Amino acid sequence: MKVYYDKDANLDMLQGKKIAVLGYGSQGHAHANNLKDSGMDVVVGLREGSNSIKKAQDAGLAVASIADAVSQSDIVMVLLPDENQAAIYENEIRDNLKQGAALAFAHGLNIHFDYIKPREDIDVFMAAPKGPGHLVRSTYTQGGGVPCLVAVAQDSSGNALETAIAYASAVGGGRAGIIETTFKDETETDLFGEQAVLCGGTTALVQAGFETLVEAGYPPEMAYFECLHELKLIVDLMYEGGIANMRYSISNTAEFGDLTRGPRVVNEQTKAEMKKILEEIQSGQFVKEFFADNEQGGKVFPELRARGADHQIEEVGAKLRGMMPWIEAGKIVDKSKN
Ligand code: NAD
Ligand code: MG
Ligand code: MG
């Protein structure tokens, strides 16, 4: 598999062009600021009355309505919520796109499952950082970058891949590695990763561990440190040198427990469920379920979100983190700015 780095990227593909970044959320603020710091001409497209207008202006970025940002630009990166993209494409993007412009995404879902059917004269590419937007920004400012996937769904200009690689490099991906893939593979692996391992799997594991200790009568504070706080320290070791590096650092006792008990927690049944989850993603069933809930004004989603926020682990955690001021001082998410 070919991995591209900054040296392989031709930033001339972006010079003299205007780039619209639609949305100023997790990914939007990161792309807009990283592109600007890489010397690119950026305009942020936001809806009227958006809270983000002030945040983007305070960061020194030009802001316009979505329609105006699109009609001014040669490259339009869509960083709006996936569930709103198709309607916004129909109403505000399609007829405002310049002839021969490029439409770009950070996730392939709407193109892969045909919710957006792009105009035929344009390029359609993806530049998808493999990390949360706030880290796409913070690692870039520290001189690093988050690895990035690129893909091309439509190549009218004949340069769509070169443009995608240049874009990925300008948001910092070329420092860590840029991998070429397809909209299909990015969509399916991204959804699987966030559901089974990164977000769904991890939060369910942490909560179940916390509940097990608390239900057995141990103090919630101890359960929080054991099952949530320390997870970062363990993951940092895996990030640095893989699972083997983490096992080198932990005690023999911990390692024996890891190797003999871990496969009982995540077992054959868990893996069978993971396969089912992957099939629901591949068939489009997951996306259909998510979009249907959103169309009804969001029924299941807000309820589940509220239940998560009410969990005892959040309350205990807030209290304990208050005693560790260095966490707040180095924080990645600052809701007043990003
Ligand atoms: P987000 O929810 O953080 O931000 C969305 C932005 O769109 C906000 O600025 C919001 O104000 C604006 N917005 C919301 N609803 C709107 C509407 N109806 N009309 C106009 N503007 C609206 O979104 P995000 O998590 O950054 O996701 C954006 C895209 O990036 C998605 O395609 C997502 O799959 C992809 N992505 C996200 C991450 C991540 O770290 N969050 C990682 C990789 C890819
Ligand atoms: Mg995702
Ligand atoms: Mg221990």
CSV table of C-alpha atoms and ligand atoms in Angstrom, one decimal:
chain,number,residue,atom,x,y,z
A,1,MET,CA,0.0,0.0,0.0
A,2,LYS,CA,1.3,3.4,-1.0
A,3,VAL,CA,1.6,6.0,1.8
A,4,TYR,CA,2.1,9.6,0.8
A,5,TYR,CA,3.9,12.2,2.8
A,6,ASP,CA,4.4,16.0,2.6
A,7,LYS,CA,7.2,15.5,0.1
A,8,ASP,CA,4.7,13.8,-2.3
A,9,ALA,CA,2.1,16.6,-2.1
A,10,ASN,CA,2.0,19.3,-4.7
A,11,LEU,CA,0.6,22.3,-2.8
A,12,ASP,CA,0.4,24.2,-6.2
A,13,MET,CA,-2.9,22.4,-6.6
A,14,LEU,CA,-4.3,24.7,-3.9
A,15,GLN,CA,-2.4,27.9,-4.6
A,16,GLY,CA,-4.5,30.7,-6.2
A,17,LYS,CA,-7.6,28.8,-5.3
A,18,LYS,CA,-10.2,29.6,-2.7
A,19,ILE,CA,-11.3,26.9,-0.3
A,20,ALA,CA,-14.7,27.0,1.4
A,21,VAL,CA,-14.9,25.0,4.6
A,22,LEU,CA,-18.6,24.5,5.4
A,23,GLY,CA,-19.3,24.2,9.1
A,24,TYR,CA,-17.1,25.2,12.1
A,25,GLY,CA,-17.5,22.2,14.4
A,26,SER,CA,-15.0,19.5,15.4
A,27,GLN,CA,-13.5,19.0,11.9
A,28,GLY,CA,-14.5,22.4,10.4
A,29,HIS,CA,-12.5,24.5,12.9
A,30,ALA,CA,-9.5,22.2,12.5
A,31,HIS,CA,-9.5,22.2,8.6
A,32,ALA,CA,-10.1,25.9,8.4
A,33,ASN,CA,-7.3,26.9,10.8
A,34,ASN,CA,-4.8,24.4,9.6
A,35,LEU,CA,-5.4,25.4,5.9
A,36,LYS,CA,-5.0,29.0,6.8
A,37,ASP,CA,-1.8,28.4,8.7
A,38,SER,CA,-0.6,26.4,5.7
A,39,GLY,CA,-1.0,29.6,3.6
A,40,MET,CA,-4.3,28.8,1.9
A,41,ASP,CA,-7.1,31.2,1.1
A,42,VAL,CA,-10.0,30.0,3.2
A,43,VAL,CA,-13.6,31.1,3.7
A,44,VAL,CA,-15.8,29.5,6.3
A,45,GLY,CA,-19.5,28.9,5.3
A,46,LEU,CA,-22.0,29.1,8.1
A,47,ARG,CA,-25.7,29.5,8.4
A,48,GLU,CA,-27.2,32.7,9.5
A,49,GLY,CA,-27.3,33.2,13.3
A,50,SER,CA,-24.8,30.3,13.9
A,51,ASN,CA,-22.9,30.5,17.2
A,52,SER,CA,-19.8,29.6,15.2
A,53,ILE,CA,-19.6,32.8,13.3
A,54,LYS,CA,-18.0,34.6,16.2
A,55,LYS,CA,-15.6,31.7,16.9
A,56,ALA,CA,-14.4,31.7,13.3
A,57,GLN,CA,-14.1,35.5,13.1
A,58,ASP,CA,-12.2,35.5,16.4
A,59,ALA,CA,-9.7,33.1,14.8
A,60,GLY,CA,-9.1,35.5,12.0
A,61,LEU,CA,-11.1,33.6,9.4
A,62,ALA,CA,-13.3,35.1,6.7
A,63,VAL,CA,-17.0,34.0,7.1
A,64,ALA,CA,-19.8,33.9,4.6
A,65,SER,CA,-23.2,32.3,4.2
A,66,ILE,CA,-23.0,28.7,2.9
A,67,ALA,CA,-24.4,29.8,-0.5
A,68,ASP,CA,-21.9,32.7,-0.9
A,69,ALA,CA,-18.9,30.6,0.4
A,70,VAL,CA,-19.7,27.9,-2.2
A,71,SER,CA,-20.1,30.3,-5.1
A,72,GLN,CA,-16.8,32.0,-4.4
A,73,SER,CA,-14.8,28.8,-4.1
A,74,ASP,CA,-12.9,26.3,-6.2
A,75,ILE,CA,-12.8,23.6,-3.5
A,76,VAL,CA,-15.8,23.1,-1.2
A,77,MET,CA,-15.1,20.9,1.9
A,78,VAL,CA,-18.4,19.8,3.5
A,79,LEU,CA,-17.9,19.5,7.3
A,80,LEU,CA,-21.6,19.7,8.3
A,81,PRO,CA,-23.3,16.9,10.3
A,82,ASP,CA,-23.7,13.8,8.0
A,83,GLU,CA,-27.4,13.7,8.7
A,84,ASN,CA,-27.9,17.3,7.3
A,85,GLN,CA,-25.5,17.2,4.3
A,86,ALA,CA,-27.9,15.9,1.6
A,87,ALA,CA,-30.6,18.6,2.3
A,88,ILE,CA,-27.9,21.3,2.4
A,89,TYR,CA,-26.4,20.0,-0.8
A,90,GLU,CA,-29.8,20.2,-2.6
A,91,ASN,CA,-30.8,23.6,-1.2
A,92,GLU,CA,-27.5,25.6,-0.9
A,93,ILE,CA,-24.6,23.8,-2.6
A,94,ARG,CA,-25.5,22.2,-5.9
A,95,ASP,CA,-26.6,25.2,-7.9
A,96,ASN,CA,-24.0,27.5,-6.3
A,97,LEU,CA,-21.0,25.4,-7.2
A,98,LYS,CA,-18.7,26.9,-9.8
A,99,GLN,CA,-18.4,24.9,-13.1
A,100,GLY,CA,-15.6,22.4,-12.6
A,101,ALA,CA,-15.2,23.0,-8.9
A,102,ALA,CA,-14.2,20.2,-6.4
A,103,LEU,CA,-16.6,19.0,-3.7
A,104,ALA,CA,-14.8,17.4,-0.8
A,105,PHE,CA,-15.8,15.3,2.3
A,106,ALA,CA,-14.1,14.1,5.5
A,107,HIS,CA,-16.4,11.0,5.5
A,108,GLY,CA,-17.7,9.0,2.6
A,109,LEU,CA,-21.2,8.2,3.9
A,110,ASN,CA,-23.4,10.5,1.8
A,111,ILE,CA,-21.6,9.8,-1.4
A,112,HIS,CA,-21.2,6.0,-0.9
A,113,PHE,CA,-24.8,5.4,0.1
A,114,ASP,CA,-26.1,7.8,-2.7
A,115,TYR,CA,-27.8,10.3,-0.4
A,116,ILE,CA,-25.8,13.0,-2.4
A,117,LYS,CA,-25.7,12.6,-6.1
A,118,PRO,CA,-23.1,15.1,-7.2
A,119,ARG,CA,-23.2,17.2,-10.3
A,120,GLU,CA,-21.3,15.6,-13.1
A,121,ASP,CA,-19.0,18.4,-14.1
A,122,ILE,CA,-17.3,18.5,-10.7
A,123,ASP,CA,-14.5,16.6,-8.9
A,124,VAL,CA,-15.6,14.7,-5.8
A,125,PHE,CA,-12.8,13.7,-3.3
A,126,MET,CA,-12.3,12.8,0.3
A,127,ALA,CA,-9.7,13.9,2.8
A,128,ALA,CA,-10.6,12.2,6.0
A,129,PRO,CA,-8.3,12.7,9.0
A,130,LYS,CA,-8.3,9.5,11.2
A,131,GLY,CA,-8.8,11.4,14.5
A,132,PRO,CA,-11.2,13.7,16.3
A,133,GLY,CA,-11.2,17.3,14.9
A,134,HIS,CA,-9.8,18.8,18.0
A,135,LEU,CA,-6.7,16.6,17.7
A,136,VAL,CA,-6.4,17.5,14.0
A,137,ARG,CA,-5.9,21.1,15.2
A,138,SER,CA,-3.9,20.5,18.3
A,139,THR,CA,-1.4,18.1,16.8
A,140,TYR,CA,-0.9,20.4,13.8
A,141,THR,CA,-0.1,23.4,16.1
A,142,GLN,CA,2.4,21.1,17.9
A,143,GLY,CA,4.1,20.4,14.5
A,144,GLY,CA,2.6,16.9,14.1
A,145,GLY,CA,-0.4,15.7,12.2
A,146,VAL,CA,-3.2,13.1,12.2
A,147,PRO,CA,-3.0,10.4,9.5
A,148,CYS,CA,-5.4,11.0,6.6
A,149,LEU,CA,-7.3,8.9,4.1
A,150,VAL,CA,-7.9,10.2,0.6
A,151,ALA,CA,-10.2,8.9,-2.1
A,152,VAL,CA,-11.7,10.1,-5.4
A,153,ALA,CA,-15.4,9.4,-6.3
A,154,GLN,CA,-15.5,11.6,-9.4
A,155,ASP,CA,-12.5,12.9,-11.5
A,156,SER,CA,-13.7,15.5,-14.1
A,157,SER,CA,-10.5,17.5,-14.0
A,158,GLY,CA,-8.2,14.6,-14.1
A,159,ASN,CA,-6.4,16.0,-11.1
A,160,ALA,CA,-8.7,15.0,-8.3
A,161,LEU,CA,-6.3,12.7,-6.5
A,162,GLU,CA,-3.4,15.2,-6.7
A,163,THR,CA,-5.8,17.9,-5.2
A,164,ALA,CA,-6.9,15.5,-2.5
A,165,ILE,CA,-3.3,14.7,-1.5
A,166,ALA,CA,-2.4,18.4,-1.4
A,167,TYR,CA,-5.5,19.2,0.7
A,168,ALA,CA,-4.7,16.3,3.1
A,169,SER,CA,-1.1,17.6,3.4
A,170,ALA,CA,-2.3,21.2,4.1
A,171,VAL,CA,-4.4,20.0,7.0
A,172,GLY,CA,-1.3,18.3,8.5
A,173,GLY,CA,-2.0,14.7,7.3
A,174,GLY,CA,1.2,14.5,5.2
A,175,ARG,CA,3.3,14.7,8.4
A,176,ALA,CA,1.8,11.4,9.7
A,177,GLY,CA,0.9,9.6,6.4
A,178,ILE,CA,-1.8,9.8,3.7
A,179,ILE,CA,-3.3,6.6,2.5
A,180,GLU,CA,-5.4,6.3,-0.7
A,181,THR,CA,-8.6,4.4,-0.4
A,182,THR,CA,-12.2,4.3,-1.7
A,183,PHE,CA,-15.3,6.0,-0.4
A,184,LYS,CA,-16.7,2.6,0.3
A,185,ASP,CA,-13.8,1.3,2.3
A,186,GLU,CA,-13.4,4.6,4.3
A,187,THR,CA,-17.1,4.7,5.1
A,188,GLU,CA,-17.4,1.1,6.2
A,189,THR,CA,-14.2,0.9,8.3
A,190,ASP,CA,-14.8,4.3,9.9
A,191,LEU,CA,-18.3,3.4,11.0
A,192,PHE,CA,-17.1,0.1,12.2
A,193,GLY,CA,-14.2,1.5,14.2
A,194,GLU,CA,-16.2,4.1,15.9
A,195,GLN,CA,-19.1,1.7,16.8
A,196,ALA,CA,-17.2,-1.4,17.8
A,197,VAL,CA,-13.9,-0.2,19.2
A,198,LEU,CA,-13.1,3.5,19.6
A,199,CYS,CA,-16.3,5.0,20.8
A,200,GLY,CA,-19.0,2.3,21.3
A,201,GLY,CA,-16.8,-0.5,22.4
A,202,THR,CA,-14.6,1.6,24.7
A,203,THR,CA,-17.3,3.5,26.5
A,204,ALA,CA,-19.4,0.4,27.1
A,205,LEU,CA,-16.3,-1.4,28.5
A,206,VAL,CA,-15.4,1.5,30.8
A,207,GLN,CA,-19.0,1.9,32.1
A,208,ALA,CA,-19.4,-1.9,32.6
A,209,GLY,CA,-16.1,-2.0,34.5
A,210,PHE,CA,-17.0,1.0,36.6
A,211,GLU,CA,-20.5,-0.4,37.4
A,212,THR,CA,-19.0,-3.8,38.3
A,213,LEU,CA,-16.7,-2.3,41.0
A,214,VAL,CA,-19.4,0.1,42.3
A,215,GLU,CA,-22.0,-2.6,42.5
A,216,ALA,CA,-19.5,-4.7,44.5
A,217,GLY,CA,-19.3,-1.9,47.1
A,218,TYR,CA,-16.0,-0.2,46.1
A,219,PRO,CA,-15.9,3.6,46.2
A,220,PRO,CA,-16.9,5.2,42.8
A,221,GLU,CA,-13.8,7.4,43.0
A,222,MET,CA,-11.6,4.3,42.9
A,223,ALA,CA,-13.7,2.8,40.2
A,224,TYR,CA,-13.3,6.0,38.1
A,225,PHE,CA,-9.5,6.1,38.4
A,226,GLU,CA,-9.2,2.4,37.7
A,227,CYS,CA,-11.5,2.1,34.7
A,228,LEU,CA,-11.4,5.6,33.0
A,229,HIS,CA,-8.5,7.8,34.1
A,230,GLU,CA,-5.9,5.1,33.8
A,231,LEU,CA,-7.1,4.0,30.4
A,232,LYS,CA,-5.4,7.0,28.9
A,233,LEU,CA,-2.1,6.1,30.4
A,234,ILE,CA,-2.4,2.5,29.0
A,235,VAL,CA,-3.5,3.8,25.6
A,236,ASP,CA,-0.6,6.2,25.5
A,237,LEU,CA,1.8,3.3,25.8
A,238,MET,CA,0.0,1.4,23.0
A,239,TYR,CA,0.0,4.5,20.8
A,240,GLU,CA,3.8,4.9,21.4
A,241,GLY,CA,4.8,1.3,20.8
A,242,GLY,CA,1.9,-1.0,20.3
A,243,ILE,CA,0.4,-3.5,22.7
A,244,ALA,CA,3.8,-5.1,23.3
A,245,ASN,CA,5.2,-1.7,24.6
A,246,MET,CA,2.3,-1.4,27.0
A,247,ARG,CA,2.9,-5.0,28.2
A,248,TYR,CA,6.6,-4.2,28.7
A,249,SER,CA,5.6,-1.4,31.1
A,250,ILE,CA,2.9,-3.2,33.2
A,251,SER,CA,3.8,-5.7,35.9
A,252,ASN,CA,4.0,-9.4,35.2
A,253,THR,CA,0.8,-9.8,37.4
A,254,ALA,CA,-1.0,-7.3,35.2
A,255,GLU,CA,0.2,-9.0,32.0
A,256,PHE,CA,-0.8,-12.5,33.2
A,257,GLY,CA,-4.2,-11.1,34.1
A,258,ASP,CA,-4.4,-9.3,30.7
A,259,LEU,CA,-3.6,-12.4,28.7
A,260,THR,CA,-5.8,-14.8,30.6
A,261,ARG,CA,-8.8,-12.6,31.4
A,262,GLY,CA,-9.0,-10.2,28.5
A,263,PRO,CA,-10.3,-12.9,26.0
A,264,ARG,CA,-13.1,-13.7,28.5
A,265,VAL,CA,-14.3,-10.1,28.5
A,266,VAL,CA,-14.1,-9.7,24.7
A,267,ASN,CA,-14.9,-13.3,23.5
A,268,GLU,CA,-16.2,-15.2,20.6
A,269,GLN,CA,-19.7,-13.9,21.2
A,270,THR,CA,-18.4,-10.3,21.2
A,271,LYS,CA,-16.7,-11.0,17.9
A,272,ALA,CA,-19.9,-12.5,16.4
A,273,GLU,CA,-21.7,-9.3,17.4
A,274,MET,CA,-19.0,-7.2,15.8
A,275,LYS,CA,-19.5,-9.1,12.6
A,276,LYS,CA,-23.3,-8.4,12.8
A,277,ILE,CA,-22.5,-4.7,13.4
A,278,LEU,CA,-20.2,-4.7,10.3
A,279,GLU,CA,-23.0,-6.3,8.2
A,280,GLU,CA,-25.5,-3.6,9.3
A,281,ILE,CA,-23.0,-1.0,8.2
A,282,GLN,CA,-22.3,-2.6,4.8
A,283,SER,CA,-26.0,-3.1,4.0
A,284,GLY,CA,-26.8,0.6,4.7
A,285,GLN,CA,-29.1,-0.5,7.6
A,286,PHE,CA,-27.2,1.5,10.2
A,287,VAL,CA,-27.2,4.8,8.3
A,288,LYS,CA,-30.9,4.3,7.4
A,289,GLU,CA,-31.7,3.8,11.1
A,290,PHE,CA,-29.7,6.9,12.1
A,291,PHE,CA,-31.2,9.2,9.4
A,292,ALA,CA,-34.8,7.9,10.1
A,293,ASP,CA,-34.4,8.9,13.8
A,294,ASN,CA,-33.1,12.3,12.8
A,295,GLU,CA,-36.0,12.8,10.3
A,296,GLN,CA,-38.5,12.3,13.1
A,297,GLY,CA,-36.8,15.2,15.0
A,298,GLY,CA,-34.5,12.8,16.9
A,299,LYS,CA,-36.2,10.5,19.3
A,300,VAL,CA,-33.9,7.7,20.3
A,301,PHE,CA,-30.7,9.7,19.9
A,302,PRO,CA,-31.4,12.5,22.4
A,303,GLU,CA,-32.7,10.0,25.0
A,304,LEU,CA,-29.6,7.9,24.8
A,305,ARG,CA,-27.4,10.9,24.9
A,306,ALA,CA,-29.1,12.2,28.0
A,307,ARG,CA,-28.9,8.8,29.7
A,308,GLY,CA,-25.1,8.7,29.0
A,309,ALA,CA,-24.6,12.2,30.4
A,310,ASP,CA,-26.5,11.1,33.6
A,311,HIS,CA,-24.3,8.1,34.3
A,312,GLN,CA,-22.7,8.2,37.8
A,313,ILE,CA,-19.2,8.0,36.2
A,314,GLU,CA,-19.7,11.6,34.7
A,315,GLU,CA,-20.5,13.1,38.1
A,316,VAL,CA,-17.7,11.4,40.0
A,317,GLY,CA,-15.3,12.2,37.1
A,318,ALA,CA,-16.1,15.9,37.1
A,319,LYS,CA,-15.3,16.1,40.8
A,320,LEU,CA,-12.0,14.2,40.6
A,321,ARG,CA,-10.8,16.1,37.5
A,322,GLY,CA,-11.4,19.4,39.4
A,323,MET,CA,-8.6,18.3,41.7
A,324,MET,CA,-6.2,17.8,38.7
A,325,PRO,CA,-5.9,21.3,37.3
A,326,TRP,CA,-3.2,20.3,34.7
A,327,ILE,CA,-5.9,18.4,32.8
A,328,GLU,CA,-8.0,21.6,32.4
A,329,ALA,CA,-4.9,23.7,31.6
A,330,GLY,CA,-3.9,21.5,28.7
A,331,LYS,CA,-7.4,20.9,27.4
A,332,ILE,CA,-8.1,20.0,23.8
A,333,VAL,CA,-11.8,21.0,23.7
A,334,ASP,CA,-12.5,24.7,24.5
A,335,LYS,CA,-16.2,25.2,23.8
A,336,SER,CA,-15.8,29.0,23.6
A,337,LYS,CA,-13.4,28.6,20.7
A,338,ASN,CA,-13.9,25.3,19.0
B,1,NAD,P1,-20.0,19.0,14.1
B,1,NAD,O1,-21.3,18.5,14.5
B,1,NAD,O2,-18.9,19.1,15.1
B,1,NAD,O3,-20.0,20.4,13.3
B,1,NAD,C1,-20.9,20.6,12.3
B,1,NAD,C2,-20.9,22.1,11.9
B,1,NAD,O4,-22.0,22.3,11.0
B,1,NAD,C3,-21.1,23.1,13.0
B,1,NAD,O5,-20.4,24.2,12.7
B,1,NAD,C4,-22.6,23.4,13.0
B,1,NAD,O6,-22.8,24.7,13.4
B,1,NAD,C5,-22.9,23.3,11.5
B,1,NAD,N1,-24.3,22.9,11.3
B,1,NAD,C6,-25.0,22.0,12.0
B,1,NAD,N2,-26.2,21.8,11.5
B,1,NAD,C7,-26.3,22.6,10.4
B,1,NAD,C8,-27.3,22.9,9.5
B,1,NAD,N3,-28.5,22.3,9.5
B,1,NAD,N4,-27.0,23.8,8.5
B,1,NAD,C9,-25.9,24.5,8.5
B,1,NAD,N5,-24.9,24.2,9.3
B,1,NAD,C10,-25.1,23.3,10.3
B,1,NAD,O7,-19.5,18.0,12.9
B,1,NAD,P2,-18.2,17.1,12.8
B,1,NAD,O8,-18.2,16.1,13.8
B,1,NAD,O9,-17.0,18.0,12.6
B,1,NAD,O10,-18.5,16.3,11.4
B,1,NAD,C11,-18.3,17.0,10.1
B,1,NAD,C12,-17.9,15.9,9.1
B,1,NAD,O11,-16.6,15.4,9.4
B,1,NAD,C13,-18.8,14.7,9.1
B,1,NAD,O12,-18.9,14.3,7.7
B,1,NAD,C14,-18.1,13.7,9.9
B,1,NAD,O13,-18.4,12.3,9.6
B,1,NAD,C15,-16.7,14.0,9.5
B,1,NAD,N6,-15.7,13.6,10.5
B,1,NAD,C16,-15.7,14.0,11.8
B,1,NAD,C17,-14.8,13.7,12.7
B,1,NAD,C18,-14.7,14.3,14.1
B,1,NAD,O14,-13.7,14.2,14.7
B,1,NAD,N7,-15.8,14.8,14.6
B,1,NAD,C19,-13.7,12.8,12.3
B,1,NAD,C20,-13.6,12.4,10.9
B,1,NAD,C21,-14.6,12.8,10.0
B,2,MG,MG,-16.8,8.8,11.8
B,3,MG,MG,-2.8,-2.0,38.4
